[in-house]
Amino acid sequence: MNLNPLQNDRAAGVLVALAAGDALGAGYEFGAPLPDGTEVSMKGGGPFGFAPAEWTDDTSMAIPIAEALLEQPSDGGASSPAALTMIVRSWAAWAAEAKDVGAQTSSLIAAARRLASAGGPEVTAADFTAAAADFHTRTGRSAGNGSLMRTAPLALAYLRRDPAELLAAAGTLSALTHADPDAQEACGLWCLAVRHAVLTGQLDVRAGLPLLSSERAALWLKRIEAAERSRPRDFVRNGWVVEAFQGAWSAIHYAGRTASGPAHLRASLEEAVRGGRDTDTVAAIAGGLLGAAYGYTAVPFEWRQRLHGWPGLRARDLMMLGMELGRGEGSRSTSWPRAERHDYSMWGRTDALVRHPHDEGVWLGGVGSLQRVAELGIDAVVSLCRLGTLDVPGVAPEDHATFWVVDSPVEGDNAHVAFVLREAAAAVERYRAEGKTVLLHCVLAESRTPTVAALYGARVARISLLEALEDVRRALPNARPNPLFMQVLIDAETTSGPAAGGATGAGAH
Ligand SMILES: [Mg+2]
């Protein structure tokens, strides 16, 4: 089974949205709930002093899972000893330099290390499992939220496998640090919901209930129903896996009453953070599932732009990991998006390059104009086509915005097409507000580039979108947005009025 383009987008969204929720909550960790409407941002800080847009332990512990599953794609799946040992060794390396290792995870790693030094040269998954089982037996309390927060990428390795296998693997992965049945089942149910969301686009946290015993399924159904009558702030003990699960689902359920699509993703994560206390973890849990349902394309560029963290990765790296894991090819491939170069030599002339008719600080071009970035003093690039990792030289990662948009008139070839086009226009506006000279490009500058250029031009020139498009067409004579993009422009015009087509708000004038 190959994933279709929308499923690919959703697989790519899992780790990116998990990390976005995590970084959004990082600056509010252990704080009291915030009133409705309070603005939340990736401000950083918090008790551990994170940088703005830096993710925390939640994402840092999820990444080794994704990487190990790519490196060790054996038939044994995620629960193969080799994959699990690779995961725990990465965690141990992370914990050695991290400032925010959770209490249960921290004591587990120390205990596993003691077991390892007795039995062999390096720590193994068996050492972790034994230490976690011992911890649970001694304390009877090993149901912190630390295994649920990291579990989402596991689901991507099980898109083609039996859901029962995923439930079992999620339990095994949880039991490396969190042996409590509540923790194991929470991970299983969340992973099954992530799998269901990537495959269908539907948010259904009940998807895995039929795989539990009837008694446990009834208990979890009660917990889910309670979440749906509540809001994240009602779950005061969200360091406990059950209330973290409920907090995350209540954020998604509550925000879904008034928002849909990409707006639902954003509103849910903001709601999760406003719930207070373990904000980054509840938002990270919610983010993994929301990314699976709405995709990479639904994560606001504002959140993706500076997202970063251990081990030195950024949003694009998380997008690649999720996509490759979802493809199930078993290893890092040499094709897009991992390839260094993307070949457009068959496309004919790609060297179109003109100034935006409404803003001299914006260039509009084909993909060939990337060669001229240094010569023209361009500081920021907004790309609307696939590129290799080395195709944009000399621009800082946060100054390169990429958007997934296929030049197709077919509804369904693109996810959230109107949102993505408006986000691209907003990215141009954002870079211009930072005083940067911008190149906006696709392959030929015939359809995608003029559409986004019109959305941007209408805002800066305070004219209608169709007037803006006419001006762009005079500058780029081959410009002819496809019918779907034309419809996006027309819809934006009729719903927002002139000059309000951008994603950043209404243009009062
Ligand atoms: Mg955290």
mmCIF file of C-alpha atoms and ligand atoms in Angstrom, residues 22 29 56-58 100 280-281, ligand 1:
data_model
loop_
_atom_site.group_PDB
_atom_site.id
_atom_site.type_symbol
_atom_site.label_atom_id
_atom_site.label_comp_id
_atom_site.label_asym_id
_atom_site.label_seq_id
_atom_site.Cartn_x
_atom_site.Cartn_y
_atom_site.Cartn_z
ATOM 1 C CA ASP A 22 5.566 21.098 22.787
ATOM 2 C CA GLU A 29 5.001 24.767 31.918
ATOM 3 C CA THR A 56 11.479 20.003 25.084
ATOM 4 C CA ASP A 57 11.790 16.411 26.324
ATOM 5 C CA ASP A 58 8.528 15.352 24.698
ATOM 6 C CA ASP A 100 14.298 18.831 31.630
ATOM 7 C CA ASP A 280 4.003 21.363 26.804
ATOM 8 C CA THR A 281 3.225 17.690 27.302
HETATM 9 MG MG MG B 1 8.389 18.767 28.161
#
